[in-house]
Short mmCIF file of C-alpha atoms and ligand atoms in Angstrom, two decimals:
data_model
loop_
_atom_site.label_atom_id
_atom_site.label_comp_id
_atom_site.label_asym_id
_atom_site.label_seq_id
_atom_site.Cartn_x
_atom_site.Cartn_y
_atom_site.Cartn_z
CA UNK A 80 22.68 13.38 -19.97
CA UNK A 81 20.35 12.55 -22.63
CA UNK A 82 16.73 13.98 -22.03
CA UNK A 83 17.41 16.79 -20.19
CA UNK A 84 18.10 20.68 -20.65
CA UNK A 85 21.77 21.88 -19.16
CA UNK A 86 20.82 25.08 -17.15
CA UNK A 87 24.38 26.18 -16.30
CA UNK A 88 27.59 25.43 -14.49
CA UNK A 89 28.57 26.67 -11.24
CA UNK A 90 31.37 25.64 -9.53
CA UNK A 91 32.76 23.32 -12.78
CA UNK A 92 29.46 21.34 -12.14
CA UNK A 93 27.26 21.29 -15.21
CA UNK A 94 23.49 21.68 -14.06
CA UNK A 95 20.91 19.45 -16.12
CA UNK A 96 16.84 19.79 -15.81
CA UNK A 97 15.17 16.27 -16.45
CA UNK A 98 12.48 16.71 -19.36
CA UNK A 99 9.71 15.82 -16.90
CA UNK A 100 10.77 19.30 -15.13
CA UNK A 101 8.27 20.63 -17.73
CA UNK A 102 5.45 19.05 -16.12
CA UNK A 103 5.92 21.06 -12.76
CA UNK A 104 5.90 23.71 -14.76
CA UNK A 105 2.86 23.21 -16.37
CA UNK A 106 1.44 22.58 -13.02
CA UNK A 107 2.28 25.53 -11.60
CA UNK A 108 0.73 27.60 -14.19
CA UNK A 109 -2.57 25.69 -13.85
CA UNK A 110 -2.41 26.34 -10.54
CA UNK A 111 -1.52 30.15 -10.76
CA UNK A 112 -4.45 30.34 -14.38
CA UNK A 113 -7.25 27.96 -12.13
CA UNK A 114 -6.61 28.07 -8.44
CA UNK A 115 -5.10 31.34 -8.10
CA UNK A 116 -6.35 35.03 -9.45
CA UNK A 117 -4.48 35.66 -12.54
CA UNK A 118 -0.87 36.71 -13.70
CA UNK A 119 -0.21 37.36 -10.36
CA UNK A 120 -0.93 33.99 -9.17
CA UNK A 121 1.42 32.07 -12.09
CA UNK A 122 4.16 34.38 -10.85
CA UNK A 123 3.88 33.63 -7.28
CA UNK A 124 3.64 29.63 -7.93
CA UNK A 125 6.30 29.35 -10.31
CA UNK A 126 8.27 31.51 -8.53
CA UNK A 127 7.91 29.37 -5.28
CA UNK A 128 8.39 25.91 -7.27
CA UNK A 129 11.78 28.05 -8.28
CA UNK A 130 12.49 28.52 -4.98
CA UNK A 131 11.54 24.86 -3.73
CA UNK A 132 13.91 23.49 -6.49
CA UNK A 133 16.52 26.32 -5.92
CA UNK A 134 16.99 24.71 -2.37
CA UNK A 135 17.06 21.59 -3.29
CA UNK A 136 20.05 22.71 -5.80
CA UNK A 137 21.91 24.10 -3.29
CA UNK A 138 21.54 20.79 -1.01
CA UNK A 139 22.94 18.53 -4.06
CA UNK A 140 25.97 21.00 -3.75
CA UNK A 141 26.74 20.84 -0.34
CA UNK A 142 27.34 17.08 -1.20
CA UNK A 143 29.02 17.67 -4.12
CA UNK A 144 31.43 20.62 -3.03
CA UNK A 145 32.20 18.37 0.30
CA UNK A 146 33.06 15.22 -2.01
CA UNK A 147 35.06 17.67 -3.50
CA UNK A 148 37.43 18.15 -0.51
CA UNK A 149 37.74 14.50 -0.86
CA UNK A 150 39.05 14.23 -4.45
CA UNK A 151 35.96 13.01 -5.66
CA UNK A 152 34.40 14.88 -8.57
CA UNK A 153 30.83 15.34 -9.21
CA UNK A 154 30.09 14.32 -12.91
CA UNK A 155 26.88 16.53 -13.37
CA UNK A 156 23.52 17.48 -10.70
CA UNK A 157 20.69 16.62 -12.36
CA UNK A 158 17.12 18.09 -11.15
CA UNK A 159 14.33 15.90 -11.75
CA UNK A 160 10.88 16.61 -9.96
CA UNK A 161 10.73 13.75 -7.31
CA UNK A 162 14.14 15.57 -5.95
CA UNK A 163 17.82 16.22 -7.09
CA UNK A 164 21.03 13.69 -7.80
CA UNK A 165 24.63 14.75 -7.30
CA UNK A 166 26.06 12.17 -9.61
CA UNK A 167 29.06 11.90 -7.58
CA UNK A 168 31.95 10.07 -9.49
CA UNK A 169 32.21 7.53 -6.36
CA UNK A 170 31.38 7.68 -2.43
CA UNK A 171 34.38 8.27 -0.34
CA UNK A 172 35.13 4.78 1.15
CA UNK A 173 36.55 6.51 4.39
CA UNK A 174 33.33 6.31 6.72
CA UNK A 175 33.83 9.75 8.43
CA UNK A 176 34.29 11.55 4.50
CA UNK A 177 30.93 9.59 3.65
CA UNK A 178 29.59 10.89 6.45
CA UNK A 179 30.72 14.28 5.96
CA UNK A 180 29.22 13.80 2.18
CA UNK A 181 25.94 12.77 3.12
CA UNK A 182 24.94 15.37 6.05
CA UNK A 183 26.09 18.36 4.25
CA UNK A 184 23.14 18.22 1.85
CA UNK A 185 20.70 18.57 4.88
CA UNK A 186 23.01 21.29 6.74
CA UNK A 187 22.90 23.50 3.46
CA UNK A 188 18.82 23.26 4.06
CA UNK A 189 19.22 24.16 7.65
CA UNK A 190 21.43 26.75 7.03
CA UNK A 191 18.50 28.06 4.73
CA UNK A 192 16.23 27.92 7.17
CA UNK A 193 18.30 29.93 9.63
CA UNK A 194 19.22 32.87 6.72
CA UNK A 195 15.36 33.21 5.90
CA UNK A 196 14.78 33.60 9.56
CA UNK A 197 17.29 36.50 9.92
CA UNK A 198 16.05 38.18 6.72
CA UNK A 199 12.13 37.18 8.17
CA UNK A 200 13.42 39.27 11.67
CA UNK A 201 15.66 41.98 9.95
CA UNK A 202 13.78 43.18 6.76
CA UNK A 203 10.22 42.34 7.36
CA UNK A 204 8.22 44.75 9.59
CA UNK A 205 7.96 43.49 13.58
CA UNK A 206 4.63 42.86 13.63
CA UNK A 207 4.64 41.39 10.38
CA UNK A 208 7.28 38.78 10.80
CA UNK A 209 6.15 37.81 13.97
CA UNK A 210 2.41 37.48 12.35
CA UNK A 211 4.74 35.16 9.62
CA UNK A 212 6.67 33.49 12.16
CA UNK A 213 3.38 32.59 14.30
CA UNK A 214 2.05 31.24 10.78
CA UNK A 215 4.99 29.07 10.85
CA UNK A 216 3.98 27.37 13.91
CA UNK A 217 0.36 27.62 13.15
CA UNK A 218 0.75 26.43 9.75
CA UNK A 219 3.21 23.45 10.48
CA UNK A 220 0.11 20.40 10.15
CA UNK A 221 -1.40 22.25 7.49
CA UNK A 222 2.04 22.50 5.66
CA UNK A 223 2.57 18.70 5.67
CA UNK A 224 -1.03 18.48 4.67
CA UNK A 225 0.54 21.14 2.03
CA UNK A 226 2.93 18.99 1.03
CA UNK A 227 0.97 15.82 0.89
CA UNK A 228 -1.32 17.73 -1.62
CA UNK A 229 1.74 18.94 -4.20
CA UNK A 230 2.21 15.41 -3.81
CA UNK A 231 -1.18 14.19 -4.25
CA UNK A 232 -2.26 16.98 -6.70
CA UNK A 233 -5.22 17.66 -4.84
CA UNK A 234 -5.93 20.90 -6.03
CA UNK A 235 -8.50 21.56 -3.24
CA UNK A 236 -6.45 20.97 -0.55
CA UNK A 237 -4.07 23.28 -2.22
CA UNK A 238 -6.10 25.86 -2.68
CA UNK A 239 -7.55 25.81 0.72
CA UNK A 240 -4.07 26.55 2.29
CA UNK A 241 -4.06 30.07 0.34
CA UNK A 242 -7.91 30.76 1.03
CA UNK A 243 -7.58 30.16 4.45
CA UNK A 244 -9.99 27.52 4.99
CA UNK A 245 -7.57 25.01 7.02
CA UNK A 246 -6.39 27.41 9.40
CA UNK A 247 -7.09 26.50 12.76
CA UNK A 248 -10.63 27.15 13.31
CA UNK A 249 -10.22 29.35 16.58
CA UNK A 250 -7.32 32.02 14.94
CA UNK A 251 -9.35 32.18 11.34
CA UNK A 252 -10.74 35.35 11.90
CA UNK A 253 -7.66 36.99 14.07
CA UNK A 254 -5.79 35.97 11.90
CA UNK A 255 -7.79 37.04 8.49
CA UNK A 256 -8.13 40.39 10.10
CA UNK A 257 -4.33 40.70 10.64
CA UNK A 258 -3.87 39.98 7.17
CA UNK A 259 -6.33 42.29 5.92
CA UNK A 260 -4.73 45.21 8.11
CA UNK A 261 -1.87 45.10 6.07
CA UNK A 262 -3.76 45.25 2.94
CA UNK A 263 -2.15 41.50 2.15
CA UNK A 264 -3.79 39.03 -0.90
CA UNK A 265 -3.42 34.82 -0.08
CA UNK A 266 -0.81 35.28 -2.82
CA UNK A 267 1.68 37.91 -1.33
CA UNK A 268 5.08 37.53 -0.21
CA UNK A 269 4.24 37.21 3.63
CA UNK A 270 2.95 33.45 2.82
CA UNK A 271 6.34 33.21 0.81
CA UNK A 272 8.98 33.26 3.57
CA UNK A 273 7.06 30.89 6.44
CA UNK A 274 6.39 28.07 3.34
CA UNK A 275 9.84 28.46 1.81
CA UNK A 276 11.23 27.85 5.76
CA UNK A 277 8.47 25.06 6.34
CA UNK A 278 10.00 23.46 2.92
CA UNK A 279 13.28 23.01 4.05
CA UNK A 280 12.70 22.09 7.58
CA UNK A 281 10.73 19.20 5.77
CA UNK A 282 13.76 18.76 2.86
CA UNK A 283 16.01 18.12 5.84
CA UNK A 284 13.59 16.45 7.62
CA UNK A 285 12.49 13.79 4.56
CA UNK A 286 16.11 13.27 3.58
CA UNK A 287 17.39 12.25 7.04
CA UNK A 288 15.00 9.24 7.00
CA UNK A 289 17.37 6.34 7.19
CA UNK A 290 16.89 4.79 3.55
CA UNK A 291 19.97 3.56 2.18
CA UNK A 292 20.92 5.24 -0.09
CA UNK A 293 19.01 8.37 0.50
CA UNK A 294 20.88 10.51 2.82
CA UNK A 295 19.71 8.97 6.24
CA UNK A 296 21.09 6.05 4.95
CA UNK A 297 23.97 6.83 4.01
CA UNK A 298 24.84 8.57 7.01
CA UNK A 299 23.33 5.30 9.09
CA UNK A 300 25.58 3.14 6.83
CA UNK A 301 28.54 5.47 7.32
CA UNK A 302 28.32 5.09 11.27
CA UNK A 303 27.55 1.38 11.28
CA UNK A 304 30.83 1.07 8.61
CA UNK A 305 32.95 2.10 11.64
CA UNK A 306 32.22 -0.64 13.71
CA UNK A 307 31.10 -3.47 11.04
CA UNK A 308 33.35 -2.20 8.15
CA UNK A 309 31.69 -1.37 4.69
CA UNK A 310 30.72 -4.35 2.82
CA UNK A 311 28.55 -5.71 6.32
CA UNK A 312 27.75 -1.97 6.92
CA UNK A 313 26.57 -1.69 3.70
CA UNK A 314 24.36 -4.97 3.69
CA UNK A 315 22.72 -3.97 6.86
CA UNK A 316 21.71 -0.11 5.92
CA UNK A 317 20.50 -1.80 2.42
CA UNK A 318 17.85 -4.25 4.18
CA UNK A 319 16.76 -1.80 6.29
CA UNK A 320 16.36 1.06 3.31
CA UNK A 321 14.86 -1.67 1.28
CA UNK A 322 12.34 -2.21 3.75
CA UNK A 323 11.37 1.48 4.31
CA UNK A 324 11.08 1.96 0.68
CA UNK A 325 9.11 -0.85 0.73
CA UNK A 326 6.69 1.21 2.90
CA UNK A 327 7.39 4.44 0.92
CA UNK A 328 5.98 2.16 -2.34
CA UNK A 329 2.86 0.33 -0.64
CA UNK A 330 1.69 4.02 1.96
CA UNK A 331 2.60 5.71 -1.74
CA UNK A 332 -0.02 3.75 -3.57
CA UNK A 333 -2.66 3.15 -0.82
CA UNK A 334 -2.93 7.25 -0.17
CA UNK A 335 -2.48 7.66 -3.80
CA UNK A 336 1.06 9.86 -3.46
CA UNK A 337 2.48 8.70 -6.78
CA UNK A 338 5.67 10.62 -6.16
CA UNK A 339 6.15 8.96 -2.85
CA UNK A 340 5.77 5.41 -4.12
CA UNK A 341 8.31 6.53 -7.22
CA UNK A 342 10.49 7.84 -4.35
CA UNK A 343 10.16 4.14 -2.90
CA UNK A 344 10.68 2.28 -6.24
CA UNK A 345 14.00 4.60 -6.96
CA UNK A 346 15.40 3.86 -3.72
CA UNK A 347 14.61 0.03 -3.74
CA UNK A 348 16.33 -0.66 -6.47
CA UNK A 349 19.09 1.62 -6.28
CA UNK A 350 20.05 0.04 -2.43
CA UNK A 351 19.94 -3.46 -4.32
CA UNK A 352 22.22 -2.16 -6.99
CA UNK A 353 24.60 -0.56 -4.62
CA UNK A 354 24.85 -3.29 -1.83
CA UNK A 355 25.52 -5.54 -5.13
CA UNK A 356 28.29 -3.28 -5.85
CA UNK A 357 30.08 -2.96 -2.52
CA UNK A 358 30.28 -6.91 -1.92
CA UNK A 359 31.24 -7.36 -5.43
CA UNK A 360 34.19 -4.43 -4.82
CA UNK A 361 34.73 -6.32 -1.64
CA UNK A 362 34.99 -9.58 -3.20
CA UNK A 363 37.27 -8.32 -5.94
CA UNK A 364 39.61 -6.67 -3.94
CA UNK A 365 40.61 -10.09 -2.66
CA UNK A 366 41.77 -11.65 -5.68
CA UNK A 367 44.86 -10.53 -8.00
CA UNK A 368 45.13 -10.66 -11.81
CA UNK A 369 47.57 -14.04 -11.51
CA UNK A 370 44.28 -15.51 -9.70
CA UNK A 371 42.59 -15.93 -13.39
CA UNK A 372 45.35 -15.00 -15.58
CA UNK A 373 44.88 -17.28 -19.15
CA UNK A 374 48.46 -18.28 -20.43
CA UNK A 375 47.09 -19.79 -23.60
CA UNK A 376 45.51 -17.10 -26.17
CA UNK A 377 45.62 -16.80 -30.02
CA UNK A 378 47.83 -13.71 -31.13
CA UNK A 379 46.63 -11.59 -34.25
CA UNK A 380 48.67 -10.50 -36.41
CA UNK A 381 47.92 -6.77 -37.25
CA UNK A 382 48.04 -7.05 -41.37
CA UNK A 383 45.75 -10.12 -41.41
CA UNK A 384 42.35 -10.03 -42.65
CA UNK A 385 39.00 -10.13 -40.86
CA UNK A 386 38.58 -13.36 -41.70
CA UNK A 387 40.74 -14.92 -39.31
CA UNK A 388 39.13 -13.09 -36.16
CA UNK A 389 35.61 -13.82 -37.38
CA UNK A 390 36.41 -17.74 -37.72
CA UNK A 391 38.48 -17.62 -34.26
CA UNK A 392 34.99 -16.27 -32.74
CA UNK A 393 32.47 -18.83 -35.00
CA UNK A 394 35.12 -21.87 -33.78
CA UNK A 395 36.38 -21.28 -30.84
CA UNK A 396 36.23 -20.08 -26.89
CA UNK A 397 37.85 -16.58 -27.60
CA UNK A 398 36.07 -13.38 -27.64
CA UNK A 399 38.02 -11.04 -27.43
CA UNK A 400 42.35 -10.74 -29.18
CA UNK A 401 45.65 -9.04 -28.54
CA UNK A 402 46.99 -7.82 -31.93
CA UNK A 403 50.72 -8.06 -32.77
CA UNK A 404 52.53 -6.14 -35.60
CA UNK A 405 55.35 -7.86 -37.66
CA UNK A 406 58.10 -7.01 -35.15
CA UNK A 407 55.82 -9.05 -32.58
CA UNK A 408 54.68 -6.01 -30.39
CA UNK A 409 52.03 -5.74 -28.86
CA UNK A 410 49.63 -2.61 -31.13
CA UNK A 411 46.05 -3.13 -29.93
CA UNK A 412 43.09 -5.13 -29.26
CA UNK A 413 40.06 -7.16 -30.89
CA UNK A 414 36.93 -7.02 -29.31
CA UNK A 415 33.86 -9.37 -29.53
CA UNK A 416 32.25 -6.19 -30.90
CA UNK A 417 34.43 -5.05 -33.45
CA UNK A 418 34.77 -8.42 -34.97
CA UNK A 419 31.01 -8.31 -35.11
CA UNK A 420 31.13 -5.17 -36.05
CA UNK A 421 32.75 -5.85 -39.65
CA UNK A 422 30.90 -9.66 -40.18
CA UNK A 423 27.61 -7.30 -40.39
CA UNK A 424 29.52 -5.02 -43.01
CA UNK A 425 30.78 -8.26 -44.79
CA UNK A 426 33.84 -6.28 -44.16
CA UNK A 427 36.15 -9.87 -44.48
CA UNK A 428 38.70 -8.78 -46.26
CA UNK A 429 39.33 -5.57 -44.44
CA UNK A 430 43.01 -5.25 -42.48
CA UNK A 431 42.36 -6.08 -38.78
CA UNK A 432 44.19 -3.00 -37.91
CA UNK A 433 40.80 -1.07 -39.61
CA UNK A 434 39.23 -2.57 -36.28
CA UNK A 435 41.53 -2.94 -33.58
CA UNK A 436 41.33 -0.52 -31.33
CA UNK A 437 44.95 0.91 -28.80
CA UNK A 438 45.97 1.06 -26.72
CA UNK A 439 45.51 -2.50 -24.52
CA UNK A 440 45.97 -2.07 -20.99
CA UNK A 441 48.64 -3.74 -19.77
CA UNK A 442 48.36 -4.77 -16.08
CA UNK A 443 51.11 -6.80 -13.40
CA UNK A 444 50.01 -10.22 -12.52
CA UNK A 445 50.08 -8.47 -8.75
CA UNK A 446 47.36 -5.63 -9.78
CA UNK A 447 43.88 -6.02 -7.65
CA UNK A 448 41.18 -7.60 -9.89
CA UNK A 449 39.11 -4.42 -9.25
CA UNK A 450 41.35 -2.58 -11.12
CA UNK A 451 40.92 -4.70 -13.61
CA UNK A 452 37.25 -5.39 -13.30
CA UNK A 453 36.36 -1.33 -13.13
CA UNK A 454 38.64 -1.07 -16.54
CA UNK A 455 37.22 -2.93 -18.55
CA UNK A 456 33.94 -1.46 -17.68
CA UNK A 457 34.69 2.34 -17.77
CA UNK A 458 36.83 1.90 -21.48
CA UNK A 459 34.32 -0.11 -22.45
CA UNK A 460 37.13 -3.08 -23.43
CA UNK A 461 37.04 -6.89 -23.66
CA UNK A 462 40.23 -7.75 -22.88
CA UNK A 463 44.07 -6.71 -21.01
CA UNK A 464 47.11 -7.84 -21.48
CA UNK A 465 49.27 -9.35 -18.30
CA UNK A 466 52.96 -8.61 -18.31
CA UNK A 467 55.54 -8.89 -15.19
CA UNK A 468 59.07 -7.80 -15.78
CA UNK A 469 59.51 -10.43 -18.49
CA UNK A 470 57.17 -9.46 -20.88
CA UNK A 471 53.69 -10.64 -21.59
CA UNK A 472 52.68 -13.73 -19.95
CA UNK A 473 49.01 -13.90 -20.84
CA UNK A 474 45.26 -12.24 -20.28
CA UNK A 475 42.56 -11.52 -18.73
CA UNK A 476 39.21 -11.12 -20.66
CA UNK A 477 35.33 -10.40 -19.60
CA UNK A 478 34.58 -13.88 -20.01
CA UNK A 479 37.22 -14.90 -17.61
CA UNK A 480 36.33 -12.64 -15.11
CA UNK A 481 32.34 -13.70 -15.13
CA UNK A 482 33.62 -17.23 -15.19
CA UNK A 483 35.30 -16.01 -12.22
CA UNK A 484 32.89 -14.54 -9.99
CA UNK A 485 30.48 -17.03 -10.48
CA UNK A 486 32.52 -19.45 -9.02
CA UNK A 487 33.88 -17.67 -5.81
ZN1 ZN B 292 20.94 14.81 -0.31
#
């Protein structure tokens, strides 16, 4: 993906860093050189931003390795610092496998939570992890508060969690002089644990709320597809996610929590795009390639110049041309593009074979025009061939198909 810095792969599934990565980065070394005391500090902050994103790695995988028991493939997980994206190649249409997809990212965070318990209670001291699992507790408000100031960027507010100044008024000093008995800075590893736990309980937490097509949502969608079926499923969970991103976007702004409100803009649009998708798939699936096949279309010969295409498109209705050799096979394909392609050379006298590209799809008059539809868009084509047993009996081109849809 362009922009971004592959890490590794794991599991076959390249992992990217966004370029804006850089900037939490940045921050947490201007927290660890200003806020904190020293070397130390940068350590500890990137070093828990590392961990925060580390989780939220593992999450995108426990969508992407549960796709994976459905044949779907995961094309690359991309971290960017308002969250991660699995970019899955499709969602499982089944309900129950899209359900299965969409809850395993939040199990993966609660199965965190549970492991950093049992290390918490098996490696820490007693007393210790039950001073860090009473901090938990104690610390839950001031942890959202936490969050709401990595979100914020209010750097006091931060730095008033590690100096101790929000704890609860009545435990400050118990709790100071606890600390202090085991010889412990605001920076050590007994703060690490309790906030890396209080992360992911929020992680799973954040990503259950129902906003199609965050994971809520797609688990509400998934459970409403079983009774409504997808396409009315889908509209449903898409209003309703529009509408709490709508709140994500406005609360966002109003308490000044950019990320939130970029949250809320990302998942506004993308429910538009998607319930767009699923009643166009929907609609698709009803109609067969003899439903707009065009009998009547100019054949290229493969030797002939440039010339001819580029009049065909200055002239006529045509866009896009099959291309026949001599023997009157069918060899390739003309697109709008390439024709255009060789009028900005001045290329006119070129062969058309130069241009055409091969091979043409060639699809039965009986094949679902979402084959068809999602063919031309993932080869990046203009045009396929029709042919039933007795040869080629005409086309179907991008034009045809917009034509098409605007008119059922
Ligand atoms: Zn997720």
């Amino acid at each position: 993906m362009r922009g971004s810095l592959k890490l590794f792969t794991w599991f076959g599934i390249p992992v990217h860093l966004h370029w804006t990565f850089g900037f939490i980065l940045l921050y947490a070394f201007y927290l660890g050189v200003f806020e904190g005391d020293g070397l130390l500090s940068i350590v500890w902050f990137v070093g828990l931003f590392a961990s925060l994103f580390g989780c939220v790695l593992l999450h995108e995988y426990g969508h992407s390795l549960t796709a994976r028991q459905y044949g779907v493939n995961t094309q690359d997980i991309i971290l960017t610092p308002i969250g991660g994206i699995a970019r899955l190649e499709k969602m499982p249409e089944n309900p129950r496998q899209e359900f299965l997809v969409a809850i395993a990212g939040p199990l993966v965070n609660v199965v965190i939570v549970l492991l950093l318990w049992i290390v918490g209670k098996l490696f820490l001291e007693p007393e210790l992890w039950e001073l860090a699992s009473w901090t938990v507790g104690q610390y839950f408000q001031p942890m959202i508060d936490f969050f709401g100031a990595l979100f914020t960027g209010d750097l006091n507010a931060i730095s008033a969690q590690f100096s101790g100044e929000s704890l609860p008024p009545a435990d400050t000093e118990e709790m100071t002089d606890i600390v202090n008995g085991f010889g412990l800075s605001n920076n050590s590893l007994f703060f690490y644990l309790p906030i890396l736990i209080v992360i992911n309980i929020m992680l799973v937490l954040f990503n259950l709320v129902p906003a199609f097509p965050m994971d809520g949502g797609r688990i509400f969608r998934a459970l409403l597809a079983m009774r409504l079926g997808r396409p009315r499923a889908t509209r449903v969970a898409s209003i309703v996610g529009q509408a709490i991103a709508g709140i994500f976007v406005l609360y966002g702004l109003y308490s000044g929590q950019i990320t939130l409100a970029l949250i809320g803009f990302f998942v506004f649009t993308t429910a538009r795009t998607e319930n767009t998708m699923v009643q166009l798939d929907d609609l698709l699936q009803r109609y067969k390639a003899k439903d707009l096949i065009r009998r009547q279309y100019t054949r290229l010969l493969v030797t002939d110049w440039m010339q001819t295409p580029i009049n065909l498109l200055r002239e006529g209705l045509e866009r896009h041309f099959l291309v026949f050799d001599l023997h009157d096979q069918l060899v390739g394909a003309l697109d709008e593009a390439d024709i255009i392609t060789a009028l900005k050379k001045r290329d006119l006298s070129a062969a058309i074979a130069e241009y055409a590209h091969e091979p043409v799809e060639i699809v039965h008059p009986e094949e679902s025009l979402k084959y068809i539809y999602y063919t031309l868009q993932q080869r990046r084509h203009g045009i396929v061939a029709v042919a039933d047993e007795d040869g080629l009996i005409g086309v179907i081109d991008q034009e045809g198909l917009r034509h098409f849809l605007r008119m059922v």
